XYZ file of C-alpha atoms in Angstrom:
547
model
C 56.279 -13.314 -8.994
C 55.821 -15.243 -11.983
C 53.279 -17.539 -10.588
C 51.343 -14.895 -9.061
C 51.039 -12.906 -12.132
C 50.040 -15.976 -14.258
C 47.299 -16.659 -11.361
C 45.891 -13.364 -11.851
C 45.697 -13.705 -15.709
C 44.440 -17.087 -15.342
C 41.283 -15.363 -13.219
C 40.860 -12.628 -15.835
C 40.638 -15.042 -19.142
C 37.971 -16.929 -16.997
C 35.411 -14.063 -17.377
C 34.116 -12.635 -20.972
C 35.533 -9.797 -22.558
C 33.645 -7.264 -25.120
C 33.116 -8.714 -28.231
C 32.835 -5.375 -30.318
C 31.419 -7.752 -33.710
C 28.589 -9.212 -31.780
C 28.009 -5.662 -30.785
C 28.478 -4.036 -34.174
C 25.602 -6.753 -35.338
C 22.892 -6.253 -32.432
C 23.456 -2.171 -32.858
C 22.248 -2.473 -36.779
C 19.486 -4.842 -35.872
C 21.095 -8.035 -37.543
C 21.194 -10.234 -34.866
C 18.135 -9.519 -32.477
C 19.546 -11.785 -29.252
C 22.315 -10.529 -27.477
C 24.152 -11.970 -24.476
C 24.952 -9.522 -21.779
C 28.289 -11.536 -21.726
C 29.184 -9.549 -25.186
C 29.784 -6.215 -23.451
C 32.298 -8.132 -20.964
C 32.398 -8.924 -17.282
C 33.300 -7.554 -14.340
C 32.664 -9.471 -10.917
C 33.106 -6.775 -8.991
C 30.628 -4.586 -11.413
C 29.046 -5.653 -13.936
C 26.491 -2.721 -14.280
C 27.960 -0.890 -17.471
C 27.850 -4.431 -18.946
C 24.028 -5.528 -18.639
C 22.771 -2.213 -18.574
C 24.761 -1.750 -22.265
C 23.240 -5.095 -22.989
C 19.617 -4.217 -22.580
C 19.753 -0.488 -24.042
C 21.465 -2.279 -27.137
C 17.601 -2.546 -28.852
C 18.329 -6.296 -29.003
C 14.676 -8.445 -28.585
C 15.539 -10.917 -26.119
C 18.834 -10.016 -23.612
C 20.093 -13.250 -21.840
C 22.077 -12.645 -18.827
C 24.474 -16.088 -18.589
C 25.213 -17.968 -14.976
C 29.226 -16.795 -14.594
C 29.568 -18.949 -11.197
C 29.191 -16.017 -9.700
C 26.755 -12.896 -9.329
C 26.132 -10.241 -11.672
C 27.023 -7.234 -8.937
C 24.802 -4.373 -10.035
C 23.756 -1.128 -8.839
C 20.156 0.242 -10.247
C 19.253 -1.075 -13.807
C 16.881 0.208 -16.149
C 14.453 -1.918 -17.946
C 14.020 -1.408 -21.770
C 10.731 -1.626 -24.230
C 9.797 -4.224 -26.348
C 12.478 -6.867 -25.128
C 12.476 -9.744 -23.039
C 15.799 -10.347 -20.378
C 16.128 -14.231 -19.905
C 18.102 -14.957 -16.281
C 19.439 -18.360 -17.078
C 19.076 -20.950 -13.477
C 21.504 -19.808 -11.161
C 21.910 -16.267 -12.136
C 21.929 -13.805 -9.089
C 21.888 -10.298 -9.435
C 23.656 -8.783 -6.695
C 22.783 -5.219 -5.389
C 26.503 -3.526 -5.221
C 26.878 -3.476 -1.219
C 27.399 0.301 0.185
C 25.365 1.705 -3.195
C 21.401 1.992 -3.430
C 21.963 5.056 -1.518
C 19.003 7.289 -2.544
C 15.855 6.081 -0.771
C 13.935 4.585 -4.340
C 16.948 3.085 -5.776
C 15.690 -0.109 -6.981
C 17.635 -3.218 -8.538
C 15.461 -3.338 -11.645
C 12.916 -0.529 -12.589
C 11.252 0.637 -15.769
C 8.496 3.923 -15.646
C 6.420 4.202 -18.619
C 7.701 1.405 -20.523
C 5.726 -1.266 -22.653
C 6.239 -5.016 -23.434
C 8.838 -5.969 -20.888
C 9.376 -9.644 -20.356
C 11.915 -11.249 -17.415
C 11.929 -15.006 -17.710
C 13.692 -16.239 -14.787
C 12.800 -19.903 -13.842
C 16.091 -20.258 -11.410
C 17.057 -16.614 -11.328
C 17.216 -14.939 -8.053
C 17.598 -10.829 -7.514
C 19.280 -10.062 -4.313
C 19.518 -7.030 -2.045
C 21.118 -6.273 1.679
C 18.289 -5.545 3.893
C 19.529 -5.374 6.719
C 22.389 -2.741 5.557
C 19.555 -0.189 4.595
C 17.917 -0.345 8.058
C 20.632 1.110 9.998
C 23.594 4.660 8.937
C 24.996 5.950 6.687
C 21.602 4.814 4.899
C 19.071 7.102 4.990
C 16.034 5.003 5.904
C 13.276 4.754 3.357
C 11.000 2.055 2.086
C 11.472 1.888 -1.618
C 14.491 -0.229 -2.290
C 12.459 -2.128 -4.368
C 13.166 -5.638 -6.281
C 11.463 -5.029 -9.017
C 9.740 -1.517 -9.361
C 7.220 -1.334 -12.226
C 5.562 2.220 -12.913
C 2.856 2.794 -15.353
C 3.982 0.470 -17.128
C 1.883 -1.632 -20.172
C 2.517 -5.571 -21.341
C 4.855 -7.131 -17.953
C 5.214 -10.550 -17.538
C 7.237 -11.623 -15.173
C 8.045 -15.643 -14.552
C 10.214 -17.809 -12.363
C 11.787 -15.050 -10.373
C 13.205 -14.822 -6.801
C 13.891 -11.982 -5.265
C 14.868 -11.599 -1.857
C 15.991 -9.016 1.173
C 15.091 -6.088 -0.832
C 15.511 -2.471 0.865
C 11.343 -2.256 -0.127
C 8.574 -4.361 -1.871
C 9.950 -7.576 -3.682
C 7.515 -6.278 -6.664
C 6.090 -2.773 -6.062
C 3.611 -1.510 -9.165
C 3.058 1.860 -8.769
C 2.429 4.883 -10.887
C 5.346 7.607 -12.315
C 2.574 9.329 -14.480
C -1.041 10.713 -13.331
C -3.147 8.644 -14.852
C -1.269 5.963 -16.675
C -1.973 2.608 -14.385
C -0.031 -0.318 -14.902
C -2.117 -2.835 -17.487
C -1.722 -6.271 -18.489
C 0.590 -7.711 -15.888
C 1.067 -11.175 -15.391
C 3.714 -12.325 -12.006
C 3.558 -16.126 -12.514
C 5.930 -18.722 -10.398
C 8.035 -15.990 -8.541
C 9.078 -16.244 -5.032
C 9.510 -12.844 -2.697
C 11.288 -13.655 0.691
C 12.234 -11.366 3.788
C 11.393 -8.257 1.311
C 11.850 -4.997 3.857
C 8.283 -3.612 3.501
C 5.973 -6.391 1.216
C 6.319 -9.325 -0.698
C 4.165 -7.493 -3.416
C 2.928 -3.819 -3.170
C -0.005 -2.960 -6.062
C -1.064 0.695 -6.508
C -2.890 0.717 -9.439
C -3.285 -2.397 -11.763
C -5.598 -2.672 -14.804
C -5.527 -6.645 -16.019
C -3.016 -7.828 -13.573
C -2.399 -11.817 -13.051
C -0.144 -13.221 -9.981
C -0.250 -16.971 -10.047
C 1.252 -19.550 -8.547
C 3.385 -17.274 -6.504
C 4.629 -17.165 -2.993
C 5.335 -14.243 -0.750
C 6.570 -15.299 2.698
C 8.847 -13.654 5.610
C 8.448 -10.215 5.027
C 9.859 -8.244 7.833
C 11.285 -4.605 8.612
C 8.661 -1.312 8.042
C 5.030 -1.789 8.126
C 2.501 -2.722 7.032
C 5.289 -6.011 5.986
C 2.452 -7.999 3.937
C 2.647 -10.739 1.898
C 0.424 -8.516 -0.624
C -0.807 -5.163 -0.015
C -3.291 -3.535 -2.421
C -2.927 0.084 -1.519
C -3.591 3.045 -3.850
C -2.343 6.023 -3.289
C -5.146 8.110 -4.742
C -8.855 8.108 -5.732
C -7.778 7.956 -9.391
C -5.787 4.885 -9.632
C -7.551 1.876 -10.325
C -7.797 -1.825 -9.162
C -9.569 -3.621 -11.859
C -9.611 -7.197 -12.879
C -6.873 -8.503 -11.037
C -6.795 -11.843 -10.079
C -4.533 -14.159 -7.715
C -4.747 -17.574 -8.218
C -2.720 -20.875 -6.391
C -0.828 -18.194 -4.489
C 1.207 -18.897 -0.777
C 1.780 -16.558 1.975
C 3.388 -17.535 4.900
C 5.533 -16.157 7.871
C 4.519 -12.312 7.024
C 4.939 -10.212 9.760
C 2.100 -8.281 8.636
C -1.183 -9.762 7.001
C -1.098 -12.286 4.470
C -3.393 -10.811 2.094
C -3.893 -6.358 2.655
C -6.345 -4.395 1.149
C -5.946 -0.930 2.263
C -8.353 0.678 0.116
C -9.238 4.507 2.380
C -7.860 6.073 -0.218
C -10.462 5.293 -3.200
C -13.769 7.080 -3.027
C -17.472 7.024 -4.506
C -16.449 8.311 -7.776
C -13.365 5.933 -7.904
C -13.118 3.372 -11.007
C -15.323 0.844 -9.283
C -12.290 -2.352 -8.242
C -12.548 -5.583 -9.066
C -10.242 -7.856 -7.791
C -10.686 -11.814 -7.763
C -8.531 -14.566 -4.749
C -8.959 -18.320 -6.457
C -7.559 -20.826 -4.345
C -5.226 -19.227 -2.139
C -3.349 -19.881 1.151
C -2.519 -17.432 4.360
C -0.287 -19.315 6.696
C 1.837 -17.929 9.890
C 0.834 -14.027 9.516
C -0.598 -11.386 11.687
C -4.399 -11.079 9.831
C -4.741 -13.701 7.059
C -6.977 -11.061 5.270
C -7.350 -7.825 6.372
C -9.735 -5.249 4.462
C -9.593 -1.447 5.494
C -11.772 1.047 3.508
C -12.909 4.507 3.570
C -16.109 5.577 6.053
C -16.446 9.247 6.353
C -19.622 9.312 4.930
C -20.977 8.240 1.445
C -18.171 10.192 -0.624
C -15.833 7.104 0.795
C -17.802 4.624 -0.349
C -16.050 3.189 -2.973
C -17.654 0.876 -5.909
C -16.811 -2.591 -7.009
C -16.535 -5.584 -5.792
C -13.704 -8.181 -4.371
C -14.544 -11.966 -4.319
C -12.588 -14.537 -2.147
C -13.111 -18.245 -3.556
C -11.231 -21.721 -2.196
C -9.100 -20.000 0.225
C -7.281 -21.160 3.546
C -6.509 -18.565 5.939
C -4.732 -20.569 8.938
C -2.866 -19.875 12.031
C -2.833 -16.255 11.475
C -1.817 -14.305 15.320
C -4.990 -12.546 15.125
C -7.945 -12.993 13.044
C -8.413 -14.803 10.229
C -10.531 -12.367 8.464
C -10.190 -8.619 9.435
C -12.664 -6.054 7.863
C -12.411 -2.363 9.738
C -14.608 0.650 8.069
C -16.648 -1.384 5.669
C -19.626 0.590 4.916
C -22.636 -1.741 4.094
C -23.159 0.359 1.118
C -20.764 0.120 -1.509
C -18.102 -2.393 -2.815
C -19.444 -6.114 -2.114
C -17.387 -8.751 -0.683
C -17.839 -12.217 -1.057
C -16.135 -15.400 0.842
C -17.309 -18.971 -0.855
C -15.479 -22.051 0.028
C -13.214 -20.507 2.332
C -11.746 -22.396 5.801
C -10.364 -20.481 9.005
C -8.242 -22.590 11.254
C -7.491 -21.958 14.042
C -6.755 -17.845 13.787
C -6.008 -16.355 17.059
C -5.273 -19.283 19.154
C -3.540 -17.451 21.393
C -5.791 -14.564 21.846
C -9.278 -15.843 23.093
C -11.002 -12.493 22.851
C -10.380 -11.952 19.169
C -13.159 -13.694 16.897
C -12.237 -15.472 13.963
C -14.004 -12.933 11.757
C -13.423 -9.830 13.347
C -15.049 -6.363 12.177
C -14.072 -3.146 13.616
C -14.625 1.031 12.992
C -12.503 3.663 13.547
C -13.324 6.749 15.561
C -13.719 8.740 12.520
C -16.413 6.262 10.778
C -19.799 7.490 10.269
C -21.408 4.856 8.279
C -22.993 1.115 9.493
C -20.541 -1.848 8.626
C -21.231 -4.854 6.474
C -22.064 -5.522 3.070
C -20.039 -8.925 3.318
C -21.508 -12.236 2.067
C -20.500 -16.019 3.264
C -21.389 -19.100 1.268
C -20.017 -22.081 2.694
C -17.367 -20.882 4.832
C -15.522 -23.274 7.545
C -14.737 -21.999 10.699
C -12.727 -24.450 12.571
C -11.422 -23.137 16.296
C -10.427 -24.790 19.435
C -12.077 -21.831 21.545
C -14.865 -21.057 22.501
C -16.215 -17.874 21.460
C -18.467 -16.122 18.427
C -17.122 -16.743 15.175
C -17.702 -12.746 14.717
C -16.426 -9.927 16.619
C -17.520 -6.728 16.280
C -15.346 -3.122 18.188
C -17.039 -0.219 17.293
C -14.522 2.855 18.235
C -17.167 5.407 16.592
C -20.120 4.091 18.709
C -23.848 4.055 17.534
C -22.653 2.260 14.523
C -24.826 -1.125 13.498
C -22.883 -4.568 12.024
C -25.298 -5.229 9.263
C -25.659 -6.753 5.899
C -23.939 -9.648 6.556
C -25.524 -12.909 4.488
C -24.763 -16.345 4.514
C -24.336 -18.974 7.117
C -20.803 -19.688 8.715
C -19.461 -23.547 10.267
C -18.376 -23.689 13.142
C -16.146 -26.859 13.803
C -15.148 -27.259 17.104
C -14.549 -30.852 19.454
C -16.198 -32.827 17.012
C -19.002 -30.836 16.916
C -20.376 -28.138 13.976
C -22.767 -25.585 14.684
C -24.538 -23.480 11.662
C -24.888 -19.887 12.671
C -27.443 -17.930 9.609
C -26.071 -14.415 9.524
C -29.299 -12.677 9.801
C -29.818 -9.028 11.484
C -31.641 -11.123 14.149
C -27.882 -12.603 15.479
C -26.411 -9.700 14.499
C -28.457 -7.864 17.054
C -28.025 -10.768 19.623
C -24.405 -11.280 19.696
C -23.986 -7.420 20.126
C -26.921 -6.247 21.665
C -25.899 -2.793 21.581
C -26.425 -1.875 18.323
C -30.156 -2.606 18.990
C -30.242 0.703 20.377
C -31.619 3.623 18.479
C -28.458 5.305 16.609
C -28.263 9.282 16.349
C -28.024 9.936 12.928
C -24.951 12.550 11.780
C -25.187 16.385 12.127
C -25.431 17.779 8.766
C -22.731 21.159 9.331
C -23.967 22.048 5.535
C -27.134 23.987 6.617
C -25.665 25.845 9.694
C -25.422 29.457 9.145
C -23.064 30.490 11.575
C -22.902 33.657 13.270
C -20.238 35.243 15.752
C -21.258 35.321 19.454
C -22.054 38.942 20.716
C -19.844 41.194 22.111
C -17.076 40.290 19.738
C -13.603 38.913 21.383
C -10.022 39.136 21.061
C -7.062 36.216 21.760
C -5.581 37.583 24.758
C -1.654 38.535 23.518
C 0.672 35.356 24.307
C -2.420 33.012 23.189
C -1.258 30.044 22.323
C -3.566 26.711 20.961
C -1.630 23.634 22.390
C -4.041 21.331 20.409
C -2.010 19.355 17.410
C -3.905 18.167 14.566
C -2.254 15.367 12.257
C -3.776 14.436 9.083
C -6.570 16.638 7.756
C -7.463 19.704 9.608
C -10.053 22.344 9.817
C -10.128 25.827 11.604
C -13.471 28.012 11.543
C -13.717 31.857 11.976
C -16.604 34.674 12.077
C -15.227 37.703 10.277
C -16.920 41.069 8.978
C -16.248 42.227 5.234
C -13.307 43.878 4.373
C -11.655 42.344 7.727
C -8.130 42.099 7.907
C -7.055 38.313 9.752
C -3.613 37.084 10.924
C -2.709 34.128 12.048
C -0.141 31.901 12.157
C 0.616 27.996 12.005
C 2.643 25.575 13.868
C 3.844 23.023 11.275
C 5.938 19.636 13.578
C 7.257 16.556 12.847
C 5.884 13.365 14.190
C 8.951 10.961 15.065
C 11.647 10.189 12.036
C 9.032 10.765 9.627
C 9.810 12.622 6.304
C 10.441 16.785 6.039
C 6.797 18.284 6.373
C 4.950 19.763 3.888
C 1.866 21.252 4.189
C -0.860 22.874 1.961
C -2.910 25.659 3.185
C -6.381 27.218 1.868
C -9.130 29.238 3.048
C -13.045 28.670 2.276
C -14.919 31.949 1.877
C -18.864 31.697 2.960
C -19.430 31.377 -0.448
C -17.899 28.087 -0.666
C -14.943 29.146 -2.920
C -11.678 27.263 -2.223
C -8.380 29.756 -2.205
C -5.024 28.261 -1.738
C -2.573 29.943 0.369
C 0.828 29.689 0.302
C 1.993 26.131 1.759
C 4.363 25.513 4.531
C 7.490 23.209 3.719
C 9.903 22.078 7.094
C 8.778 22.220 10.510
C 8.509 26.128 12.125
C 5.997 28.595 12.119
C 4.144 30.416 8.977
C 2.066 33.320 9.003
C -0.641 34.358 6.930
C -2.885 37.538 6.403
C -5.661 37.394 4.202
C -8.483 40.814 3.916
C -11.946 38.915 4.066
C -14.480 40.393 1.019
C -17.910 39.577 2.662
C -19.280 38.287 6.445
C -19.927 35.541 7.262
C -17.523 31.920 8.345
C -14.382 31.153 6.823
C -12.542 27.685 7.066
C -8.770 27.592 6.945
C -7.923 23.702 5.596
C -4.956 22.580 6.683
C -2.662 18.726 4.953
C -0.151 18.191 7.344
C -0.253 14.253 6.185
C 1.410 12.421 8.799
C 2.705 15.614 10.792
C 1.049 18.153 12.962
C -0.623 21.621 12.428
C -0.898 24.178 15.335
C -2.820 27.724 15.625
C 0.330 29.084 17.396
C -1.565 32.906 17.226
C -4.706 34.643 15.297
C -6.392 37.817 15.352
C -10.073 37.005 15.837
C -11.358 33.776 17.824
C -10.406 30.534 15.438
C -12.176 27.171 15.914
C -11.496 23.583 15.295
C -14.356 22.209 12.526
C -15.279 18.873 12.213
C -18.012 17.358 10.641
């Protein structure tokens, strides 16, 4: 008994305990660095501990190596101070907690001058434990989640198996973007969702970083720059010497449908850059619903590799020829798409939806080396009648030994897809219709039911006299596991004035009855986001609209 109980008290006095005078000090701002060691250590967890530590107003917090991790559930990140992770310190998510679905390990929201100096430092999650019950599944376990947030810099860092993004810099405030960010020497490995996720960034710096093995929910990039509305900004960022490798998604995303014509035009700079091992190398997806989603700016690719990517090396879908610029200069593809002989190195695409030509894309000396034989551009246009234009430069082709120049003039354009040489219909302009209702007037016969689902946004049209009263109701479902459904609602009166109606939340059925004040076509405008809207029932004949 006696040697068990000295055992035990020989394992206690090998960890810190509180040291309430170095406390008493860093509280009335006499001694401005504080070791997190000072408020005492627990292996089991040591959260009360560092998060004491940093919300102690000290300057600089440094978190010691113990031989063991710092386990930690969600920490918050203080102003105006800098945490130093001294080589070999891991911070260990507590296993079993991080249950709400955007716990994070480290976050701050609104917070300025925040410096993590980690050369050697590693933040660790449990991936694999938040894919699968009593975890609700979610995306947002983040690493590191930085939220309007001004004055980061972030160096030497690993962090790895997160439940989200390694990095994630997002927005908590309308309005207030994340500026002057600098990620420098940080490693992100088999992070759930991305290596690096950036919603809005003004000034933001990642350098000599690499993001590799992401794997779990899509889109699993090595980088995705993805706002989340037409506000939020992408404006002199830059990546320079930066590595991605193994993604299961692209190497390098730029999902950029949600920025607009009257968006903060982007400008975001690649220097020198490598895509290894993922799914696109670069992939580019804007807006193209007509010139309203053509956004402004510009994003410029220089000295990058993009090799041995599963599909293309370069993917650019919806690019409307108008709008932001894109420029490749000193770029190589090798060998993208091996496997797949009918995907092009370059490959361009439109969606259904798109309405506008696609191009706008410039290449100055840019390598194409490929052991098939095939164009070094494809082109699938899903919307047909839509022309692959503006495209300038000349690309290399390297292939056996030999190199062939092809000048990207409309001339080959039209030649390699001889298609678009036909004459296009231009778009139907719906703004000048008058619409009228077709004579004798009509009834839904009773049981009527539409069995026609619309997902994302959604339009119904109806003819009504003035002083009219309508019913009808909506069918509001769920599209596999995603999220409860929400839904807004409102109508558009002839004269173009926008009402909102009460919005549906949880899948079911919501009715509505509205008294029309003049004739003429009303809209009902329906958000189900990623779940469905239904006309289960309506009083007068209703209409899907779609311009």
């Amino acid at each position: 008994m006696n040697i068990v109980l000295a055992t035990i008290l020989a394992c206690a006095a090998a960890y810190p305990i509180p040291n309430p005078e170095a406390i008493a000090q860093v509280r009335a701002g006499e001694q401005k660095t504080a070791y997190a060691s000072w408020w005492g250590f627990d292996p089991n967890d040591a959260t009360a501990a560092l998060q004491a530590a940093i919300d102690s107003g000290a300057t600089k917090v440094i978190v010691e190596d113990m031989k063991t991790p710092w386990v930690v559930r969600p920490i918050r990140l203080a102003d105006d101070q800098e945490l130093v992770l001294e080589p070999g310190v891991v911070l260990l998510a507590q296993r079993g907690e991080f249950r709400g679905s955007n716990d994070s390990l480290l976050g701050a929201s609104g917070k300025k001058n925040i410096r993590i100096t980690a050369p050697g430092a590693t933040l660790r999650m449990w991936r694999d434990d938040y894919d699968r019950p009593p975890y609700q599944k979610a995306e947002w376990r983040h690493g590191l989640n930085i939220r309007s947030c001004t004055g980061v810099r972030i160096t030497g860092l690993t962090i790895v198996e997160s439940g989200g993004d390694g990095i994630y810099l997002g927005v908590s405030q309308k309005g207030m973007t994340n500026t002057d960010v600098e990620i420098r020497d940080v490693v992100c490995d088999r992070n759930y969702r991305q290596g690096i996720s950036v919603i809005s960034a003004k000034n933001l710096l990642i350098e000599n970083t690499i993001l590799r093995a992401t794997a779990g929910t899509a889109p699993m990039a090595g980088i995705d720059f993805e706002p989340n509305h037409s506000d939020e900004v992408l404006v002199n960022c830059l990546m320079r010497n930066c590595h991605m490798e193994g993604n299961n998604g692209d190497g390098f995303l730029f999902a950029l449908h949600n920025l607009a014509h009257d968006s903060i035009p982007i400008s975001i700079r690649i220097e020198n850059c490598r895509s290894v091992g993922n799914r696109n190398g670069f992939r580019l997806n804007t807006g193209n619903g007509g010139p309203r989603t053509c956004m402004p700016g510009s994003i410029e690719v220089i000295d990058c590799r993009f090799e041995g990517s599963e599909q293309a090396g370069l993917a650019i879908s919806n690019k409307p020829a108008e709008g932001c610029r894109v420029r490749f200069e000193r770029c190589r593809i090798v060998n993208a798409a091996r496997n797949q002989p009918k995907v092009a190195p370059i490959q361009f695409s439109t969606s259904a939806e798109s309405t506008l030509n696609i191009g706008g894309v410039e290449f100055a000396d840019v390598t194409i080396t490929d052991s098939q034989d095939r164009r070094p551009v494809g082109y699938g246009d899903r919307a047909g009648g839509l022309k692959l234009t503006d495209l300038r430069g000349t690309l290399a082709v390297e292939r056996q030994g030999q190199r062939i120049n092809y000048p990207l003039d409309q001339k080959t354009l039209d030649a390699w897809f001889p298609f678009q040489a036909f004459q296009p219909f231009p778009p139907f302009d719906l703004s000048t219709v008058r619409w009228d209702p077709t004579p004798p007037p009509s009834v839904p016969p009773a049981g009527w039911s539409c069995r026609v689902r619309q997902r994302g946004h959604s339009e119904f049209i109806f003819w009504a006299q003035a002083g009219q009263e309508v019913t009808f109701t909506l069918g509001l479902k769920r599209v596999g596991k995603s999220s409860t459904p929400k839904m807004s609602v409102a109508v558009v009166t002839p004269a173009d004035r926008r009402d909102n109606l009460p919005q549906m939340s949880g899948e079911g059925e919501k009715s509505y009855t509205l008294r029309t004040e003049q004739p003429g076509s009303y809209r009902i405008v329906c958000e189900p986001g990623n779940s469905t809207v239904q006309v289960v029932s309506c009083s007068l004949p209703m209409s899907l609209y779609v311009e």
